[in-house]
Every structure is written in structure tokens, then in C-alpha cells.
Amino acid sequence: MRRDTFLKSMAALAVAGTVPTSWAQAAAMKMMLPANPGGGWDTTGRALGKALQDAGVASSVTYDNKGGAAGAIGLAQFVNGSKNDANALMVMGAVMLGGIITGKPPVTLKQVTPLARLTSEYNVFVLPANSPFKNMGEVIAQLKKDPGSVKWGGGSRGSTEHIAAAMIAKAVGVDPAKINYVAFRGGGEAISAILGGNVTIGGSGYSEFAEYIASGKMKPVGVTSAERLPSLDVPTLKEQGIDVEIGNWRGVYGAPGISKQQRDELIAKLEKATKSAVWQEALKKNDWTPAWLAGDAFATFVDKEFSSLQDTMTRAGMV
């Protein structure tokens, strides 16, 4: 059958309401990635886009990277440019909550539609290969001696690694307000700073540092999980006498103004995508822990996380 004849036939079936389900559900999707290329949100969003296509619920996915202000710049564009668009998605996570708390931008997550939490990931702290320090204990000793001399590198102000650095300082008896945290707009910039020795110690999700750890360009010295990560045999902070545990979850929001039916349809597409072979491969490759939570339950979770983070950051002198 000729292509034009086939398309006309499909159009006729669509009018009659008998078009195959996979054809009807597939749509051209748009993905807002509120960070520069190379970071966790970018990696998550592009993996999700491939999974949506693999699951047959998206005919194509286009990506828009807008980094800065812990995702607030991308959030603002999403709020202002995607109203009522049932095919628009935005990747976000715990970092965005921290950025909103510290930056107080004119836009908030209350203006967009919560869809689902996808994954959780713990932070790993690393030293550059040429670092004069051998382990976290030596970094802490220097931190106690001269807090400002230790440069902590990571994502935007209010990111989980920023919060973790403040929590570490407090746990070892150092005023969190005195930490020297250097924020970067995206994972790529932070990685370059660490590799170049422009910061003392860097923090991020393991997936962002994995290839550099494997090649010996970065030395992992601690993770923020309760137990050691299966793919990285490095002591937790708690094992090293530092009472700090913090996770970094990531999720997806829909556009402002979409209906409950449209929200539920997007959630169904996301759920189908997370069951695809492509997504399962991404989980394994990036050492992400599945953390599915959708709809109203996800909205409630975000509200509770926001309150908890705000309390932690206030106590740590970050707000």
C-alpha cells in the first residue's frame, strides 16, 4: 500500500473511532529539561523520552535545556509557555525544591501539574585524582581547621549536594554558614571544575560521576546512603562517623491548566514507559532506584518534602 493511501486510511479510522490503540496514544511530546546538558535531569529526561517512544506512547520527543537557578529558569519558561499543553512534560526533583526555598523565584511548583516520582539516587562525594587529600577524614580535618579553604563543588544553590555539605559541616561541629560552596549551572560544568582541581571536593549523583570514577579521574570518598551502594564499594558517611543521610529523587510534572483526565492519561503513559526495556536498561546503567509514586500521592509527597527541606535548610543556616 502506498504511504499516502495508508495515511488516509488511518485518518478515516481515527474519524470512525477504530484506529489502533498504539497509533491513537502516540503523540509528539515536548520535554523541558531545566538544567544544562550533562546533568542528572538531562540524563533522566532523555532516558524517559526514549522510553516513551519504546513503549509506543510517544511518536517523537523534543528536548529543551534551560539551566540555572536550580531549575527555576526552566520552570518559569514551562509555566509561561506550556499552558494547557497535554503533551508537555518537565523533569524535576529534590534540587528544584531546594532552589525554590533559597532563591524564592516568582514561579512555584503550585503552578504546574504533579505527575509522578520516577527514581531516587544518593549522592557520592569525590576528590580530583590529583587531590592532596586521600579520604573524607582528611577533608573534614581541613574543614575544621579552616572552613573557607575547602571548596565544595556541585549543582545549584539548594541542591542535595549543597544541603549534604551543610549537614556534614554541622555534623562535625563546623558552622554550616561558613562552608565555601561553589554552585554550577549544570553537571558538565561541575565535572570540569572537579577534574581541573578548581574545587576541593565535588558531590552529585553516582550516575554523573560513574565514568570518571571508573577511569580513575575521580576518587570517591563517601556516599549519602544508609548502606553502601551495590555498584560502588565506598564507605557511607555514617560509616565514617558523620551522621548524614540524604537522597535525591527525580520526577515529572505536566503543564499548567491541563484537565484531570489529561493528567491521568499522562500518568498512564509514564507508567507504561517505566516498564519498557529501554527504561529498565537506564535504571541499571545509571544505578537509579525505582521510586514510582503518582498523582495525588506524589503531590502530597512533594509538599511534605518541601516542608522537611525548608526546616533542614533553615537549621543549617542556608535560608
Coordinates of C-alpha atoms in Angstrom, one line a residue:
M1 CA 0.0 0.0 0.0
R2 CA 1.2 3.5 -0.9
R3 CA 2.2 5.7 2.1
D4 CA -0.4 8.4 1.2
T5 CA -3.1 5.8 0.9
F6 CA -2.1 4.3 4.3
L7 CA -2.2 7.7 6.0
K8 CA -5.6 8.5 4.5
S9 CA -6.9 5.1 5.7
M10 CA -5.6 5.8 9.2
A11 CA -7.2 9.2 9.2
A12 CA -10.5 7.6 8.2
L13 CA -10.2 5.1 11.0
A14 CA -9.5 7.8 13.5
V15 CA -12.7 9.6 12.5
A16 CA -14.6 6.4 12.9
G17 CA -13.0 5.8 16.3
T18 CA -11.5 2.4 15.3
V19 CA -7.8 3.5 15.0
P20 CA -5.4 1.1 16.7
T21 CA -4.7 2.0 20.3
S22 CA -0.9 2.4 19.8
W23 CA -1.5 4.8 17.0
A24 CA -4.1 6.9 18.9
Q25 CA -1.9 7.1 22.0
A26 CA 1.3 8.1 20.4
A27 CA 1.9 11.8 20.3
A28 CA 4.7 14.3 19.7
M29 CA 5.9 15.1 23.2
K30 CA 7.9 18.0 24.5
M31 CA 10.3 17.7 27.4
M32 CA 11.6 20.6 29.4
L33 CA 15.0 19.9 31.0
P34 CA 15.6 22.7 33.5
A35 CA 19.4 22.2 33.5
N36 CA 22.3 22.3 31.2
P37 CA 23.3 19.2 29.2
G38 CA 25.3 16.5 31.1
G39 CA 23.5 16.6 34.5
G40 CA 21.0 14.3 36.2
W41 CA 17.9 15.9 35.0
D42 CA 19.2 15.9 31.4
T43 CA 20.1 12.2 31.6
T44 CA 16.8 11.3 33.2
G45 CA 14.7 13.3 30.7
R46 CA 16.4 11.9 27.7
A47 CA 16.2 8.3 29.0
L48 CA 12.5 8.9 29.7
G49 CA 11.9 10.3 26.2
K50 CA 13.4 7.2 24.7
A51 CA 11.3 5.0 27.0
L52 CA 8.1 6.8 26.0
Q53 CA 8.9 6.1 22.4
D54 CA 9.9 2.5 23.1
A55 CA 6.6 2.0 24.9
G56 CA 4.7 3.3 21.9
V57 CA 3.1 6.2 23.7
A58 CA 5.1 9.0 22.1
S59 CA 5.8 9.3 18.3
S60 CA 8.6 11.7 19.0
V61 CA 10.2 13.7 21.8
T62 CA 11.9 17.1 21.6
Y63 CA 14.1 18.4 24.4
D64 CA 14.7 21.9 25.6
N65 CA 17.5 22.6 28.1
K66 CA 17.2 25.7 30.2
G67 CA 19.7 25.6 33.1
G68 CA 20.2 27.9 36.0
A69 CA 18.8 28.9 39.4
A70 CA 18.3 25.2 40.5
G71 CA 15.7 24.8 37.7
A72 CA 13.8 27.9 38.3
I73 CA 14.6 29.4 34.9
G74 CA 13.3 26.3 33.1
L75 CA 10.3 26.2 35.4
A76 CA 9.4 29.7 34.5
Q77 CA 9.6 29.0 30.8
F78 CA 7.5 25.9 31.3
V79 CA 4.8 27.8 33.3
N80 CA 4.6 30.6 30.8
G81 CA 5.0 28.7 27.6
S82 CA 3.2 25.4 28.1
K83 CA -0.2 26.3 29.5
N84 CA -2.9 23.7 28.7
D85 CA -0.5 21.6 26.6
A86 CA -1.2 18.0 27.4
N87 CA 1.9 16.8 25.5
A88 CA 4.4 18.9 27.6
L89 CA 6.5 17.4 30.4
M90 CA 9.1 18.8 32.7
V91 CA 11.7 16.8 34.6
M92 CA 12.4 18.0 38.2
G93 CA 13.4 16.7 41.6
A94 CA 14.6 17.5 45.1
V95 CA 17.1 20.0 43.8
M96 CA 14.3 22.2 42.5
L97 CA 12.6 22.3 45.9
G98 CA 15.9 23.5 47.5
G99 CA 16.3 26.1 44.8
I100 CA 12.8 27.5 45.3
I101 CA 13.4 27.6 49.1
T102 CA 16.7 29.5 48.8
G103 CA 16.0 31.6 45.6
K104 CA 12.3 32.4 46.2
P105 CA 11.6 32.7 42.4
P106 CA 8.4 34.3 41.1
V107 CA 7.2 30.9 39.9
T108 CA 6.4 27.8 42.0
L109 CA 5.5 24.2 41.5
K110 CA 2.0 25.0 42.6
Q111 CA 1.5 26.5 39.1
V112 CA 2.2 23.2 37.3
T113 CA 0.7 19.7 37.4
P114 CA 2.4 16.9 39.5
L115 CA 2.5 13.6 37.6
A116 CA 5.0 11.1 39.1
R117 CA 8.1 10.4 41.0
L118 CA 10.4 8.2 39.0
T119 CA 13.7 7.4 40.7
S120 CA 15.8 8.0 43.8
E121 CA 19.6 8.4 43.8
Y122 CA 22.1 9.0 46.5
N123 CA 25.0 11.5 46.3
V124 CA 28.6 10.5 46.1
F125 CA 31.4 12.9 47.1
V126 CA 34.6 12.7 45.1
L127 CA 38.1 14.1 45.1
P128 CA 40.1 15.1 41.9
A129 CA 42.7 12.4 41.1
N130 CA 45.5 14.9 41.9
S131 CA 44.0 16.0 45.2
P132 CA 46.3 16.4 48.2
F133 CA 43.7 14.7 50.3
K134 CA 43.4 10.9 50.4
N135 CA 40.0 10.5 52.1
M136 CA 37.0 12.2 53.6
G137 CA 38.7 12.2 57.0
E138 CA 41.4 14.5 55.8
V139 CA 38.9 16.8 54.1
I140 CA 37.0 17.0 57.4
A141 CA 40.2 17.8 59.3
Q142 CA 40.9 20.7 56.9
L143 CA 37.3 21.8 57.2
K144 CA 37.6 22.0 61.0
K145 CA 40.9 23.9 60.7
D146 CA 39.7 26.4 58.1
P147 CA 36.2 26.0 56.7
G148 CA 36.6 28.5 53.9
S149 CA 39.6 26.7 52.5
V150 CA 37.5 23.7 51.5
K151 CA 35.7 24.4 48.2
W152 CA 32.6 22.2 47.8
G153 CA 31.5 21.9 44.2
G154 CA 28.2 20.8 42.9
G155 CA 24.8 21.8 41.4
S156 CA 22.8 25.0 42.0
R157 CA 22.4 26.5 45.4
G158 CA 19.9 24.4 47.3
S159 CA 20.9 21.2 45.5
T160 CA 21.0 18.0 47.6
E161 CA 24.8 18.1 47.5
H162 CA 24.8 21.6 48.8
I163 CA 22.4 20.6 51.6
A164 CA 24.6 17.5 52.3
A165 CA 27.7 19.7 52.6
A166 CA 25.9 21.9 55.1
M167 CA 24.7 18.8 57.0
I168 CA 28.3 17.4 57.0
A169 CA 29.6 20.6 58.4
K170 CA 27.0 20.7 61.2
A171 CA 27.6 17.0 62.0
V172 CA 31.3 17.6 62.6
G173 CA 30.9 20.8 64.6
V174 CA 31.5 23.4 61.9
D175 CA 29.1 26.3 61.4
P176 CA 27.3 25.5 58.1
A177 CA 27.1 29.2 57.3
K178 CA 30.9 29.1 56.9
I179 CA 31.1 26.4 54.2
N180 CA 32.5 27.5 50.8
Y181 CA 30.1 26.1 48.3
V182 CA 30.6 26.7 44.6
A183 CA 27.4 26.3 42.6
F184 CA 27.4 25.3 39.0
R185 CA 24.6 25.6 36.4
G186 CA 24.8 22.0 35.3
G187 CA 26.6 18.7 35.8
G188 CA 29.0 19.3 32.9
E189 CA 30.4 22.5 34.5
A190 CA 30.7 20.8 37.9
I191 CA 32.6 17.8 36.4
S192 CA 35.0 20.1 34.6
A193 CA 35.7 22.0 37.8
I194 CA 36.4 18.8 39.7
L195 CA 38.6 17.3 37.0
G196 CA 40.5 20.6 36.8
G197 CA 41.1 20.7 40.6
N198 CA 39.2 24.0 40.8
V199 CA 37.2 22.7 43.8
T200 CA 38.4 20.6 46.8
I201 CA 35.6 18.1 46.7
G202 CA 32.6 17.5 44.5
G203 CA 29.2 16.0 45.0
S204 CA 26.5 14.6 42.8
G205 CA 24.5 11.5 41.9
Y206 CA 26.7 8.5 41.2
S207 CA 25.5 8.3 37.6
E208 CA 27.1 11.6 36.8
F209 CA 30.5 10.6 38.1
A210 CA 30.5 6.9 37.2
E211 CA 32.7 7.0 34.1
Y212 CA 35.2 9.3 35.8
I213 CA 35.4 7.1 38.9
A214 CA 35.9 4.1 36.7
S215 CA 38.7 5.7 34.8
G216 CA 40.4 6.9 38.0
K217 CA 40.0 10.6 37.3
M218 CA 37.9 11.0 40.4
K219 CA 38.3 9.2 43.8
P220 CA 35.0 8.5 45.7
V221 CA 35.3 9.1 49.4
G222 CA 31.8 8.9 50.8
V223 CA 28.1 8.3 49.9
T224 CA 25.0 9.8 51.5
S225 CA 23.1 6.5 51.6
A226 CA 22.3 4.4 54.7
E227 CA 24.1 1.4 53.3
R228 CA 26.9 1.1 50.7
L229 CA 25.7 1.3 47.1
P230 CA 25.7 -2.1 45.2
S231 CA 27.7 -0.7 42.3
L232 CA 30.2 1.4 44.4
D233 CA 32.0 -0.1 47.3
V234 CA 32.7 3.1 49.1
P235 CA 32.0 3.8 52.8
T236 CA 28.9 5.7 53.7
L237 CA 29.2 9.0 55.6
K238 CA 27.6 7.3 58.6
E239 CA 30.3 4.5 58.5
Q240 CA 32.9 7.3 58.8
G241 CA 31.2 8.8 61.9
I242 CA 29.4 11.6 60.0
D243 CA 25.7 11.3 60.8
V244 CA 24.3 12.4 57.4
E245 CA 21.9 10.6 55.1
I246 CA 20.1 12.3 52.2
G247 CA 18.6 11.1 48.9
N248 CA 18.0 12.8 45.6
W249 CA 14.7 11.8 43.9
R250 CA 13.5 12.9 40.4
G251 CA 10.1 13.2 39.0
V252 CA 7.9 14.7 36.2
Y253 CA 5.4 17.5 36.1
G254 CA 2.8 18.3 33.4
A255 CA 1.8 21.7 32.1
P256 CA -0.4 24.3 33.9
G257 CA -4.1 24.1 33.3
I258 CA -4.5 20.5 32.0
S259 CA -7.6 18.6 33.0
K260 CA -7.6 15.7 35.4
Q261 CA -8.3 13.3 32.5
Q262 CA -5.3 14.7 30.6
R263 CA -3.2 14.3 33.8
D264 CA -4.3 10.7 34.3
E265 CA -3.5 9.9 30.6
L266 CA 0.0 11.3 31.0
I267 CA 0.5 9.3 34.2
A268 CA -0.6 6.2 32.4
K269 CA 1.9 6.9 29.6
L270 CA 4.7 7.5 32.1
E271 CA 3.9 4.2 33.9
K272 CA 4.0 2.3 30.6
A273 CA 7.3 3.9 29.8
T274 CA 8.8 2.9 33.1
K275 CA 8.0 -0.7 32.3
S276 CA 9.8 -0.6 28.9
A277 CA 13.1 -2.4 28.2
V278 CA 14.8 1.0 27.5
W279 CA 13.9 2.4 30.9
Q280 CA 14.9 -0.8 32.7
E281 CA 18.3 -0.6 31.0
A282 CA 18.6 3.1 32.0
L283 CA 17.9 2.2 35.7
K284 CA 20.7 -0.4 35.6
K285 CA 23.2 1.7 33.7
N286 CA 22.8 4.8 36.0
D287 CA 22.3 2.9 39.3
W288 CA 18.9 4.6 39.8
T289 CA 16.5 3.1 42.3
P290 CA 12.9 2.9 41.0
A291 CA 10.6 5.1 43.2
W292 CA 7.3 5.2 41.4
L293 CA 4.7 7.4 43.0
A294 CA 1.9 9.1 41.0
G295 CA -0.9 11.6 41.0
D296 CA -2.3 12.9 44.3
A297 CA 0.1 10.7 46.3
F298 CA 3.1 12.3 44.5
A299 CA 1.7 15.8 45.1
T300 CA 1.4 15.1 48.8
F301 CA 4.9 13.7 48.9
V302 CA 6.3 16.9 47.3
D303 CA 4.5 19.1 49.8
K304 CA 6.0 17.1 52.7
E305 CA 9.4 17.1 51.1
F306 CA 9.3 20.9 50.7
S307 CA 8.4 21.4 54.4
S308 CA 11.1 19.0 55.5
L309 CA 13.8 20.5 53.3
Q310 CA 12.9 24.0 54.4
D311 CA 13.3 23.0 58.0
T312 CA 16.6 21.3 57.4
M313 CA 18.0 24.2 55.4
T314 CA 16.8 26.8 58.0
R315 CA 18.5 24.8 60.8
A316 CA 21.7 24.6 58.7
G317 CA 21.8 28.3 58.2
M318 CA 21.1 28.2 54.4
V319 CA 17.9 30.2 54.4

